[in-house]
CSV table of C-alpha atoms and ligand atoms in Angstrom, one decimal:
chain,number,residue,atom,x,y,z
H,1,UNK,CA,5.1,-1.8,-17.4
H,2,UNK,CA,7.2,-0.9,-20.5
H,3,UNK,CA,9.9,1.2,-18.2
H,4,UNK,CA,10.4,-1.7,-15.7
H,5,UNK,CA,11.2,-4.3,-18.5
H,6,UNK,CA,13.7,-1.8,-20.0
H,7,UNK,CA,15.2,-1.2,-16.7
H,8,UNK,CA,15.3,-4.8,-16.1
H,9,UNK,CA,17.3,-4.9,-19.3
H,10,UNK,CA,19.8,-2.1,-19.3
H,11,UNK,CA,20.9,-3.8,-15.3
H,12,UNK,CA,20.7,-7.5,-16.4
H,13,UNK,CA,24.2,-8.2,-16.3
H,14,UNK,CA,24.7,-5.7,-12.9
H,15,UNK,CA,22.1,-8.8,-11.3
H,16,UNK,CA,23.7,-11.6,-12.8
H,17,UNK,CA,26.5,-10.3,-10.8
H,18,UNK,CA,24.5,-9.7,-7.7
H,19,UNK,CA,23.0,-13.4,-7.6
H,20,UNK,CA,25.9,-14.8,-7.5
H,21,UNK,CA,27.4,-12.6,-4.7
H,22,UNK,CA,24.0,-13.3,-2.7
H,23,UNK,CA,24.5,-17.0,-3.5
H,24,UNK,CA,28.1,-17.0,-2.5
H,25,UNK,CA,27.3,-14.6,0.9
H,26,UNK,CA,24.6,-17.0,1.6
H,27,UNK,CA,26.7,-20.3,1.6
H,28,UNK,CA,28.4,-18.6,4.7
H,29,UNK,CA,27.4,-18.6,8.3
H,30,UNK,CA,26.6,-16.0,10.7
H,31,UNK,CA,30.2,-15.1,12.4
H,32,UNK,CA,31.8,-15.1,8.8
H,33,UNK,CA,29.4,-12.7,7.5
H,34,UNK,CA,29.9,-10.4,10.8
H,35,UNK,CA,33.4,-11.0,10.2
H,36,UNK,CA,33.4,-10.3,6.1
H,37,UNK,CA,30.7,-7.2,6.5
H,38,UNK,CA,32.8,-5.5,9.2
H,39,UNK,CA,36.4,-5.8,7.1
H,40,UNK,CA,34.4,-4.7,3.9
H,41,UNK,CA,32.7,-1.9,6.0
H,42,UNK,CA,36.0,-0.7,7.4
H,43,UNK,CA,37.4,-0.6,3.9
H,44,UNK,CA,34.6,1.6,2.7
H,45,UNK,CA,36.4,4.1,4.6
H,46,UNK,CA,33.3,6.3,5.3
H,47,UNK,CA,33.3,10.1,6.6
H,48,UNK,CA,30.2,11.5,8.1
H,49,UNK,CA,29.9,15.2,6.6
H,50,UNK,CA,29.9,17.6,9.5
H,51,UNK,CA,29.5,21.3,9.6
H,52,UNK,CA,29.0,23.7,13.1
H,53,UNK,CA,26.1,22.3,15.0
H,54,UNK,CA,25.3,19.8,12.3
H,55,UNK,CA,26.6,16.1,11.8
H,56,UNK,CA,25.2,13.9,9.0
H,57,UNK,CA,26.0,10.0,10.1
H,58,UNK,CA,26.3,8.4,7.0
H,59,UNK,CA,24.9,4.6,7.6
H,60,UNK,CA,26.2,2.2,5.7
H,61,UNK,CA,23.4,-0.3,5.6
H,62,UNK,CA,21.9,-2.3,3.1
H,63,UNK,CA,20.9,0.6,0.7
H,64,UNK,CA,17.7,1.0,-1.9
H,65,UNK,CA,15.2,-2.4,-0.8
H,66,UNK,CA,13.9,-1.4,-4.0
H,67,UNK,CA,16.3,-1.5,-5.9
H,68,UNK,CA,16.5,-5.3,-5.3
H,69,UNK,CA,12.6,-5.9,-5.2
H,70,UNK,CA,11.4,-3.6,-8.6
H,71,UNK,CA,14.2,-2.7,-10.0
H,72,UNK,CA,15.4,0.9,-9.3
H,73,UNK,CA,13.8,4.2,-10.8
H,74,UNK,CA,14.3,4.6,-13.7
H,75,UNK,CA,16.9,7.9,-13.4
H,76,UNK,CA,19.0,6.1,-10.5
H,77,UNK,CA,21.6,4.2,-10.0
H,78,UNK,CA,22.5,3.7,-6.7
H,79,UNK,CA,22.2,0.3,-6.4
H,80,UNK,CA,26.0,-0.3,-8.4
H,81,UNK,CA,27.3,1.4,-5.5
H,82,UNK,CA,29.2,-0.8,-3.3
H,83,UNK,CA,27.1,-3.4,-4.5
H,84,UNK,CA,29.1,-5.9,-2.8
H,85,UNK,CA,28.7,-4.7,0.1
H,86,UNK,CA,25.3,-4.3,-0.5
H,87,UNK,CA,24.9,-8.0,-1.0
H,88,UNK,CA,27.0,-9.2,1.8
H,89,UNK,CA,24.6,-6.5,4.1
H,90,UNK,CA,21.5,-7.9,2.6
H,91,UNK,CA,22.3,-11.5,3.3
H,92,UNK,CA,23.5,-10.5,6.7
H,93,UNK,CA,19.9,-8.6,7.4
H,94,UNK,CA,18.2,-11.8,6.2
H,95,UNK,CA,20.1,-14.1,8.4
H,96,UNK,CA,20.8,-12.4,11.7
H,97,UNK,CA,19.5,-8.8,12.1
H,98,UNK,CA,21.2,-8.3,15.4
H,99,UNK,CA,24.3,-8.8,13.2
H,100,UNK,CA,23.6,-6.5,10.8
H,101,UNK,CA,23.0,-3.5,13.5
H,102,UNK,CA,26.4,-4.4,15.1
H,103,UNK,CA,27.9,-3.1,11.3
H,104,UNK,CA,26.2,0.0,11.5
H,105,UNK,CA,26.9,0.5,15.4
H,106,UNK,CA,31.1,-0.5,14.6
H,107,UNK,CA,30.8,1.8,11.8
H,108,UNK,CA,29.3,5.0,14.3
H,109,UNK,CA,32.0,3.9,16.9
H,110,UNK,CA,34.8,3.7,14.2
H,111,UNK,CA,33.7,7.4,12.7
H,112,UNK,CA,32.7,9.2,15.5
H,113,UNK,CA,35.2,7.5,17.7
H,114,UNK,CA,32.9,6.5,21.0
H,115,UNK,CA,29.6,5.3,21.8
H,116,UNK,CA,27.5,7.3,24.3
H,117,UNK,CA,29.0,10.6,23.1
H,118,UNK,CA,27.8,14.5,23.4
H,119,UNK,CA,25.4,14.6,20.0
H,120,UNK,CA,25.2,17.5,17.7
H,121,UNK,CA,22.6,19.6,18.0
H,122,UNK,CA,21.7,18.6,14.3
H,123,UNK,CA,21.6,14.9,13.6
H,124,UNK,CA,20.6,13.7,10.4
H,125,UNK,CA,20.8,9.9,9.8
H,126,UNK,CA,21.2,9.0,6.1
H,127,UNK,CA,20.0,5.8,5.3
H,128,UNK,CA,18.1,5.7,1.6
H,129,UNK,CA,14.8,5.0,3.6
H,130,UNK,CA,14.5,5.6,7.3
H,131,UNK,CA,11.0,4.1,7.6
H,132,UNK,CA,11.6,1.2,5.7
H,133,UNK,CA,12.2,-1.4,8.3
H,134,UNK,CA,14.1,-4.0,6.1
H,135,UNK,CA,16.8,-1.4,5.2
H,136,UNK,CA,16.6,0.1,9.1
H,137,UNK,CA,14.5,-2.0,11.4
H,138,UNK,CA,13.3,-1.5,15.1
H,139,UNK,CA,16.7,-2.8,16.5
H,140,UNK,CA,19.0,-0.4,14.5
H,141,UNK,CA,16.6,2.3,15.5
H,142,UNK,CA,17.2,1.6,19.3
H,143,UNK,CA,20.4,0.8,19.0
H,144,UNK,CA,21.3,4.3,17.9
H,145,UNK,CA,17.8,6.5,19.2
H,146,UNK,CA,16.7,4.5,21.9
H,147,UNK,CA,17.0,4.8,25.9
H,148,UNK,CA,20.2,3.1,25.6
H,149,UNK,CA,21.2,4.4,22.0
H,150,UNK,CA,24.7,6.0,21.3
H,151,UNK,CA,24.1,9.4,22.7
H,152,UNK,CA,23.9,10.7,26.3
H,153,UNK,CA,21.6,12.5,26.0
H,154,UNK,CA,18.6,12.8,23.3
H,155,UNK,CA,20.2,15.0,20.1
H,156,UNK,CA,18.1,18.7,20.0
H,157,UNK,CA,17.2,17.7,15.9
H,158,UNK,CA,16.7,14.9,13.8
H,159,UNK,CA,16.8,14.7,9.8
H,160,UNK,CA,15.7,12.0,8.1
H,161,UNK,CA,15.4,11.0,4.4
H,162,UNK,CA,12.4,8.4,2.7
H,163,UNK,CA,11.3,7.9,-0.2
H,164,UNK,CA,7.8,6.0,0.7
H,165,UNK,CA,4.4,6.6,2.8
H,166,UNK,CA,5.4,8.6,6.2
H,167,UNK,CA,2.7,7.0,8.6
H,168,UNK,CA,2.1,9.1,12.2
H,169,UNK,CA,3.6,6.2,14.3
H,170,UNK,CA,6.6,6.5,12.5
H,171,UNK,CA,6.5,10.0,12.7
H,172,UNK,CA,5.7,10.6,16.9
H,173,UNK,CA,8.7,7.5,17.4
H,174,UNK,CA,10.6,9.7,15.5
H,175,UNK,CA,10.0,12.7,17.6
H,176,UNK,CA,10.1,10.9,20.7
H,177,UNK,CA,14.0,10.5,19.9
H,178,UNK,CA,14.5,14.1,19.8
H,179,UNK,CA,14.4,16.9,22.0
H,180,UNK,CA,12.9,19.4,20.3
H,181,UNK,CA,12.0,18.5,16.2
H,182,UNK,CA,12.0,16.1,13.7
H,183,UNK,CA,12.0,17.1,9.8
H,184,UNK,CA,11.6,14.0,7.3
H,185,UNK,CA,12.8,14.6,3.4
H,186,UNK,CA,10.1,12.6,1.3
H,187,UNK,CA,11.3,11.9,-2.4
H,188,UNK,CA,8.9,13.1,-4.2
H,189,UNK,CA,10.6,14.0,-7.6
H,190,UNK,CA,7.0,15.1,-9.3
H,191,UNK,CA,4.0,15.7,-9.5
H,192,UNK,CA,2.5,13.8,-12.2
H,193,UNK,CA,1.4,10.4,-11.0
H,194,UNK,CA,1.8,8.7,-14.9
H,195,UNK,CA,5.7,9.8,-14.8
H,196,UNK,CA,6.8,8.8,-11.3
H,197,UNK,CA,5.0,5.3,-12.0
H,198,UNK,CA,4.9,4.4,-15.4
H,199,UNK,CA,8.3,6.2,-16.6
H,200,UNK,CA,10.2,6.5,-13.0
H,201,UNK,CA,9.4,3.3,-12.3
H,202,UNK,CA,8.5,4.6,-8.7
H,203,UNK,CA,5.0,4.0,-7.8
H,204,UNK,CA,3.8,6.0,-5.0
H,205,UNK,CA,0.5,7.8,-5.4
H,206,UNK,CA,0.1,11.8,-5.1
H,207,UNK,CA,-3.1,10.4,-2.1
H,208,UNK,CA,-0.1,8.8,-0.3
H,209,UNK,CA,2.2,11.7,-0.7
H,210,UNK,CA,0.0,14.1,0.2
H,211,UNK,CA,-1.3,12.4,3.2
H,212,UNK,CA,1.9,11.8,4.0
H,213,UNK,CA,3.1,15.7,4.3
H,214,UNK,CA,0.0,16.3,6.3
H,215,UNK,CA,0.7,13.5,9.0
H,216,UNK,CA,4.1,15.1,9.1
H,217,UNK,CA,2.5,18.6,9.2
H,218,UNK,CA,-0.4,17.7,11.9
H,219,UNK,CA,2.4,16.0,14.0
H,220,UNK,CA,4.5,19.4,14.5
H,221,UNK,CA,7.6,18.5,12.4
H,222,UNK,CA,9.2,19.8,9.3
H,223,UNK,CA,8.4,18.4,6.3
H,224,UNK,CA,10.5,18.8,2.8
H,225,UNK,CA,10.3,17.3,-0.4
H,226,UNK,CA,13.2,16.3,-2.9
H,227,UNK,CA,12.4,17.0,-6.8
H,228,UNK,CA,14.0,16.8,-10.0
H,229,UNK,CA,15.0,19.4,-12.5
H,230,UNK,CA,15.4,17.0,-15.5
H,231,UNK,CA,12.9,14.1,-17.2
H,232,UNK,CA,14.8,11.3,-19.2
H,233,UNK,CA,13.3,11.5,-22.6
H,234,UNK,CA,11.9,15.1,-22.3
H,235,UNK,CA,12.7,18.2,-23.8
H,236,UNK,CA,14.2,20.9,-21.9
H,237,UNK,CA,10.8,22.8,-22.4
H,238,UNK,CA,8.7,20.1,-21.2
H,239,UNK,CA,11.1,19.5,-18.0
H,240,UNK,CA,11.1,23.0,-16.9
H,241,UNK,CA,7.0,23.2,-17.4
H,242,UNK,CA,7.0,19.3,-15.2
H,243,UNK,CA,8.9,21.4,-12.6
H,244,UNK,CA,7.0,24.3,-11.6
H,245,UNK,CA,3.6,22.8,-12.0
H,246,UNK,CA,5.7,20.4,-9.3
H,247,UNK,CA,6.9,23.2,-7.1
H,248,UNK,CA,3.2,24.8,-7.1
H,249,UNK,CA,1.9,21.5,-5.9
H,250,UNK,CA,4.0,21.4,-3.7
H,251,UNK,CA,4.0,25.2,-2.1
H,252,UNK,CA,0.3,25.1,-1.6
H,253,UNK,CA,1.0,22.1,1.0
H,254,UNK,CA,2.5,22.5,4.6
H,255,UNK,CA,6.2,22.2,3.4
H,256,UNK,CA,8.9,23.6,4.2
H,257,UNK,CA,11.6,22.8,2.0
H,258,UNK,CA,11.5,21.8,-1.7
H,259,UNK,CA,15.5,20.6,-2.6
H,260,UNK,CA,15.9,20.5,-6.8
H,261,UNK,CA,18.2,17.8,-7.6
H,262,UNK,CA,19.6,17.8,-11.6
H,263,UNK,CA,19.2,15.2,-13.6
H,264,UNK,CA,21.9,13.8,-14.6
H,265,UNK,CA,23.4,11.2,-16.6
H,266,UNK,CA,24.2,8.1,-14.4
H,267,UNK,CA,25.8,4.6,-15.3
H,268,UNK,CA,22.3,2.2,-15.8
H,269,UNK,CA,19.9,5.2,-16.2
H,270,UNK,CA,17.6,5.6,-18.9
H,271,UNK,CA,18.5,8.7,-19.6
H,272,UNK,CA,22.4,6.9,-20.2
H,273,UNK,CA,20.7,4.6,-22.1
H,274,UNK,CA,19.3,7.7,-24.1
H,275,UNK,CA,22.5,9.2,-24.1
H,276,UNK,CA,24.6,6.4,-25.4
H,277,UNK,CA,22.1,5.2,-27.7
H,278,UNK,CA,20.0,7.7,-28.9
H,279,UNK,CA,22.3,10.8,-29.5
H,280,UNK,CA,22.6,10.1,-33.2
H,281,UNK,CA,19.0,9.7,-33.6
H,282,UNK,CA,17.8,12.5,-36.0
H,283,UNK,CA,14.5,12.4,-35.2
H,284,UNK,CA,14.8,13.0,-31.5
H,285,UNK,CA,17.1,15.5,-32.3
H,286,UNK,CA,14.8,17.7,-34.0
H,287,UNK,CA,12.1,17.6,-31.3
H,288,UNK,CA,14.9,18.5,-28.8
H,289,UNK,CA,14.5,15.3,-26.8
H,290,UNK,CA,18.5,14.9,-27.3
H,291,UNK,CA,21.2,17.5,-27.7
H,292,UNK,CA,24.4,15.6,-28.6
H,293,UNK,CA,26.9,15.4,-25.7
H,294,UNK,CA,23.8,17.3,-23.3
H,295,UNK,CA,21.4,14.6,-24.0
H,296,UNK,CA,18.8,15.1,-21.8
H,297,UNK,CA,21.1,18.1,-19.5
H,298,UNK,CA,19.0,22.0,-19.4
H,299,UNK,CA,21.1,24.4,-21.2
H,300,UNK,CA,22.8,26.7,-18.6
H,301,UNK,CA,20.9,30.1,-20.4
H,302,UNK,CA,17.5,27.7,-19.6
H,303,UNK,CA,18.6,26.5,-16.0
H,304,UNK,CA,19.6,30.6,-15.4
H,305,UNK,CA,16.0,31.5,-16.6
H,306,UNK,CA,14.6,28.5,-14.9
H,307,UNK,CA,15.6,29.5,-11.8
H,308,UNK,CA,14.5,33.6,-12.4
H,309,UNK,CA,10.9,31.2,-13.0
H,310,UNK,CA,11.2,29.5,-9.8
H,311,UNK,CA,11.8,32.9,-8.1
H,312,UNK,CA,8.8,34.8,-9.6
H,313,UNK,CA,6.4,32.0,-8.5
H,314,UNK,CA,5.4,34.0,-5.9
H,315,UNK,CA,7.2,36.3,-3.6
H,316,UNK,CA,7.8,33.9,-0.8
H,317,UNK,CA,8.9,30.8,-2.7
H,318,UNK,CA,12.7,31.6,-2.3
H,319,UNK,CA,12.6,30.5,1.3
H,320,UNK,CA,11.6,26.7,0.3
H,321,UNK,CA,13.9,26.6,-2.4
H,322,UNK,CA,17.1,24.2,-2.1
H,323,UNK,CA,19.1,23.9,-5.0
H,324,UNK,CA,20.7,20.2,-3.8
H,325,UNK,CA,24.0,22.4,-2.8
H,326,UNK,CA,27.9,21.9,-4.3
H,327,UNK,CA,27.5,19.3,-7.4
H,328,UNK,CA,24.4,21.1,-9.0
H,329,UNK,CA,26.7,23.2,-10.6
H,330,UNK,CA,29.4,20.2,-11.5
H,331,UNK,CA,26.4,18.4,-13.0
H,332,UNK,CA,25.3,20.9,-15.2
H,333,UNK,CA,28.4,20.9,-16.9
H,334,UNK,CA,29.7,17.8,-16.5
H,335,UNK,CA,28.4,15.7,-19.5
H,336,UNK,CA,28.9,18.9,-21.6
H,337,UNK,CA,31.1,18.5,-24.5
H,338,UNK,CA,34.1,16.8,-24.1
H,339,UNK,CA,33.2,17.2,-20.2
H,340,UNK,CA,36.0,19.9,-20.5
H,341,UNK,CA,34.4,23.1,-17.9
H,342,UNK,CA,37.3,24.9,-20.4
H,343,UNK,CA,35.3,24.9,-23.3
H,344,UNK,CA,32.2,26.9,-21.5
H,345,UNK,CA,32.2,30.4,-22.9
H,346,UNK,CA,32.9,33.7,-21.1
H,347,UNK,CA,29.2,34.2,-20.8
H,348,UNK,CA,28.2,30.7,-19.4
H,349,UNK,CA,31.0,30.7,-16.9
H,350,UNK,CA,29.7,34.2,-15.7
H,351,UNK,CA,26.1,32.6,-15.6
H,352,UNK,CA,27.5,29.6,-13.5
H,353,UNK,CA,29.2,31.5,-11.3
H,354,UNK,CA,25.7,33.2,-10.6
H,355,UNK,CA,23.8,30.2,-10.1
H,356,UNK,CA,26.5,29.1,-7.6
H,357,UNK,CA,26.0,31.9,-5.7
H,358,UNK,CA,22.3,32.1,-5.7
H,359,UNK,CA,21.9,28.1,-4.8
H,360,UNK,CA,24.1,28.6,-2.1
H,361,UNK,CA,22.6,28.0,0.7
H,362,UNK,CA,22.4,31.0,3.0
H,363,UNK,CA,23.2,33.3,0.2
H,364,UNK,CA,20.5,33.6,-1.9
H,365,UNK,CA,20.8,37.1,-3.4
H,366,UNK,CA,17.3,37.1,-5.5
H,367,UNK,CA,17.5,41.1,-6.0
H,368,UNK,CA,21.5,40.9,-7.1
H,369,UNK,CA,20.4,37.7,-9.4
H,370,UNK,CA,17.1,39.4,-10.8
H,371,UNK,CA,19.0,42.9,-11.5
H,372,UNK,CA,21.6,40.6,-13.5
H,373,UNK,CA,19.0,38.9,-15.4
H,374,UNK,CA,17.5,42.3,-16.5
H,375,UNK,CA,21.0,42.2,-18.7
H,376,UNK,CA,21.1,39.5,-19.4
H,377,UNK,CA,18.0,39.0,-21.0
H,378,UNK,CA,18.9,41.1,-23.8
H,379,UNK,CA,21.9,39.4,-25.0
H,380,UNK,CA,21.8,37.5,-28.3
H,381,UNK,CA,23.0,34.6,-26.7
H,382,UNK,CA,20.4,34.3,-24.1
H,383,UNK,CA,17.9,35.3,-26.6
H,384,UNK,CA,19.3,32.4,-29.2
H,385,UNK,CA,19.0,30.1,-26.5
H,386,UNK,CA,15.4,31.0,-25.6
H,387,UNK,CA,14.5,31.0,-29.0
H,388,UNK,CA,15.5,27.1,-29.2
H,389,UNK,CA,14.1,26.5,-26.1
H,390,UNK,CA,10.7,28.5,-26.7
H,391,UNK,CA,10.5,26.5,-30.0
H,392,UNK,CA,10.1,23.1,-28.5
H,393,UNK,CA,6.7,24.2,-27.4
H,394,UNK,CA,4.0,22.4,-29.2
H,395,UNK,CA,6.0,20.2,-31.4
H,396,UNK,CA,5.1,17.4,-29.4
H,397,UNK,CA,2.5,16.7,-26.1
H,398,UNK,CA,3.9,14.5,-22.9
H,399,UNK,CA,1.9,11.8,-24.2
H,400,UNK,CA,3.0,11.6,-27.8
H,401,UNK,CA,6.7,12.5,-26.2
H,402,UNK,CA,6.7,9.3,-24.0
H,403,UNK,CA,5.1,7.4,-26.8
H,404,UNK,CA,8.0,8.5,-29.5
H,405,UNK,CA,10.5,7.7,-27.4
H,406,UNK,CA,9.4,4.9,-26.3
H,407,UNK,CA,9.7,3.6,-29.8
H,408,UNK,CA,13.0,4.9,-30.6
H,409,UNK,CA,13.8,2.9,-27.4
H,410,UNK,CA,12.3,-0.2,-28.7
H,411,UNK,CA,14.0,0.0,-32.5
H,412,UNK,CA,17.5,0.3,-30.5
H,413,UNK,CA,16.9,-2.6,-27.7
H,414,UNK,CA,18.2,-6.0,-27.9
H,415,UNK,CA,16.4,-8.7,-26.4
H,416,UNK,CA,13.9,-11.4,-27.3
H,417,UNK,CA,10.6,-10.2,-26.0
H,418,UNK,CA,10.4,-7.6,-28.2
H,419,UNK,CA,6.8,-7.6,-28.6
H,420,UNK,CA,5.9,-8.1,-25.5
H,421,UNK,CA,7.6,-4.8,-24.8
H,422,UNK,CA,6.1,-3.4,-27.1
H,423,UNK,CA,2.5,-3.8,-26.2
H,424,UNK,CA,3.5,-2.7,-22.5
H,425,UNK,CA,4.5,0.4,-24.0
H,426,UNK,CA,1.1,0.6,-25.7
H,427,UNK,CA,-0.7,-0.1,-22.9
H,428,UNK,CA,1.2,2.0,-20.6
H,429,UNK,CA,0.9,5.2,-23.3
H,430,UNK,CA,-3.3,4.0,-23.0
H,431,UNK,CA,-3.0,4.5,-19.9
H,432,UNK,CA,-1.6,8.0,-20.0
H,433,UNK,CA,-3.5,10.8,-17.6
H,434,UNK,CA,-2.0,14.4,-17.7
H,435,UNK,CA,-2.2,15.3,-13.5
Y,501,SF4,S1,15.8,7.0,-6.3
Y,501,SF4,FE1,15.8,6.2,-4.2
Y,501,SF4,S2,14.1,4.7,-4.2
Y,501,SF4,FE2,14.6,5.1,-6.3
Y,501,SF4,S3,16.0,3.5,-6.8
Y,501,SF4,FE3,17.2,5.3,-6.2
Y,501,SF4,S4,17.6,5.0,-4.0
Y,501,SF4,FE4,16.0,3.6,-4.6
């Protein structure tokens, strides 16, 4: 696939870097990884975020297995966090996983100050995948949810995050550790099958999603979904429409939450790469694929109207919606000229301050937010903005979108397999399905 061999690019020297920490983690034995993992673990200095009857326990394990299988999607980066850590973890998992739970159990005692302590009536456990067994196998799952686990008694909720196939065993032994309900946050980030696999570079089918939700649903817990506001390489136009035909997908399923993360512009993402590279490139310019310094960021008049769109869906929708809380906001603005919030006019600072309030959680004033649009949408600058946006319509389809920049991609790229590439992208664009 054309986007895994850029990925595998744009990180080559981030994995040059990781084989030889796996290669010198792996020339150690047992004790001196315990040892080296809990001293590096320590240092990491980790807070769980807590709020009133809510704790999340922020695990430090191993992180993203894929991003050391497939290479990571395609808009994340996760992996160069702590990636030394992240080697020394993955060695340890390899060699001793009894080990590699006593990190994650030091780290609980060394946060939360005891084992066997009162829980929350909230617990969420935030590990990249909870179901994925490599990254939080059976022994880390008794170790901290079993009979002899790190509570006294079972906590009242459980949250869990995973970005892969949510099977009904998992599901029930999930529940079982819980007195009351589960809910499990499934990665979804869209609909369209062709994107998440062949430009994501996350291949999980929309038959494994959706059977997924209803195993969740048929099983009594809560189910949400995570999604992204934001396509690297799309226009702002196409992104918006890629969202809403995701969040009606989505709302006719048993969900109950749908969180909107923003894209944003990440070391190692394509949409960096499309930033650093790209930006100049006239062409792209003109079909609105890149803005300048807001490559590949919606406009703040578009992400203002974007969410009146999300609200008019239908009358209920508001109550799914999460915007993914305090740092949409920062994100938005963050790559924006300069990245100087200063230079934001009076009237996108007034619009920010809006969509603050209304992603809130808890204080989503849709009739305060609707009346303001109403004025809004009769200012020049909102209609400017609309105009620009409204005029990416139809210069280019999805297909012929991924195809273009695909090639600007390829012109830019160094490496010696150019061709290769090149028919991937070819065959990957043949491939293309609009679903
Ligand atoms: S988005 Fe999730 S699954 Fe994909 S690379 Fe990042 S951490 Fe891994």
């Amino acid at each position: 696939m054309f986007m895994q061999k850029i990925i595998q690019i744009i990180w080559e020297n981030h994995y040059n870097q990781v084989d030889y920490l796996l290669n010198k983690y792996d020339n150690l034995d047992d004790n001196e990884l315990l040892d080296l993992a809990l001293k590096e673990c320590k240092k990491l200095n980790i807070k769980y975020f807590t709020k009133p009857g809510f704790m999340q326990n922020i695990i430090p394990s191993i992180g993203c297995t894929k991003c050391f299988k497939q290479y990571p999607c395609s808009y994340c980066s996760f992996h160069l966090e702590n990636e030394q850590f992240s080697a020394l973890m993955r060695i340890l998992r390899k060699k001793n996983v009894n080990y590699y739970v006593k990190v994650l159990l030091a780290n609980f005692k060394e946060v939360r100050g005891d084992y066997k302590i009162n829980p929350y009536p909230v617990e969420l456990f935030a590990v990249r995948d909870f179901f994925n067994k490599f990254e939080f196998p059976d022994q880390a799952f008794e170790a901290f949810l079993g009979e002899n686990g790190v509570f006294k008694k079972k906590p009242m909720y459980g949250t869990v995050f995973t970005g892969g196939i949510v099977k009904r065993e998992d599901v029930e032994k999930l529940q079982d550790a819980f007195r009351k309900n589960v809910s499990i946050m499934m990665g979804i980030e869209i609909k369209s099958e062709w994107i998440r696999k062949y430009w994501l570079n996350k291949n999980v089918s929309n038959k494994d999603i959706e059977k997924s939700i209803y195993n969740i649903h048929e099983l009594g817990a809560t189910c949400g979904a995570t999604i992204i506001l934001g396509m690297p390489g799309l226009t702002d136009k196409q992104s918006v429409q890629l969202l809403m035909e995701t969040i009606k997908w989505l709302d006719n399923m048993p969900i109950t939450y749908i969180q909107i993360g923003y894209l944003v512009i990440k070391p190692n993402t394509v949409q960096e790469y499309i930033y650093n590279e790209l930006r100049d490139n006239n062409f792209l310019k003109e079909i609105g694929v890149v803005k300048g310094t807001r490559t590949c960021l919606i406009d703040i008049i578009v992400l203002y109207d974007t969410i009146i769109k999300i609200y008019m869906i239908n009358e209920n929708i508001y109550k799914k919606i999460i915007f993914s809380t305090q740092n949409f906001i920062d994100n938005a603005i963050r790559y924006r000229d300069k990245q100087n919030y200063g230079e934001l006019t009076k009237l996108e600072k007034e619009l920010l301050n809006d969509i603050l309030k209304i992603t809130r959680l808890g204080t989503k004033n849709i009739k305060q937010f609707i009346e303001k649009y109403m004025i809004i949408k009769e200012l020049p600058e909102y209609l400017d903005a609309m105009e620009k946006f409204n005029s990416q319509e139809d210069i280019f389809d999805l297909r012929n979108t991924f195809q273009t920049v695909g090639e600007e991609i390829l012109d830019r790229i160094t490496c010696n397999n150019k061709m290769e590439l090149t028919l991937e992208l070819y065959n990957d664009i043949t491939n293309y399905k609009d679903d």
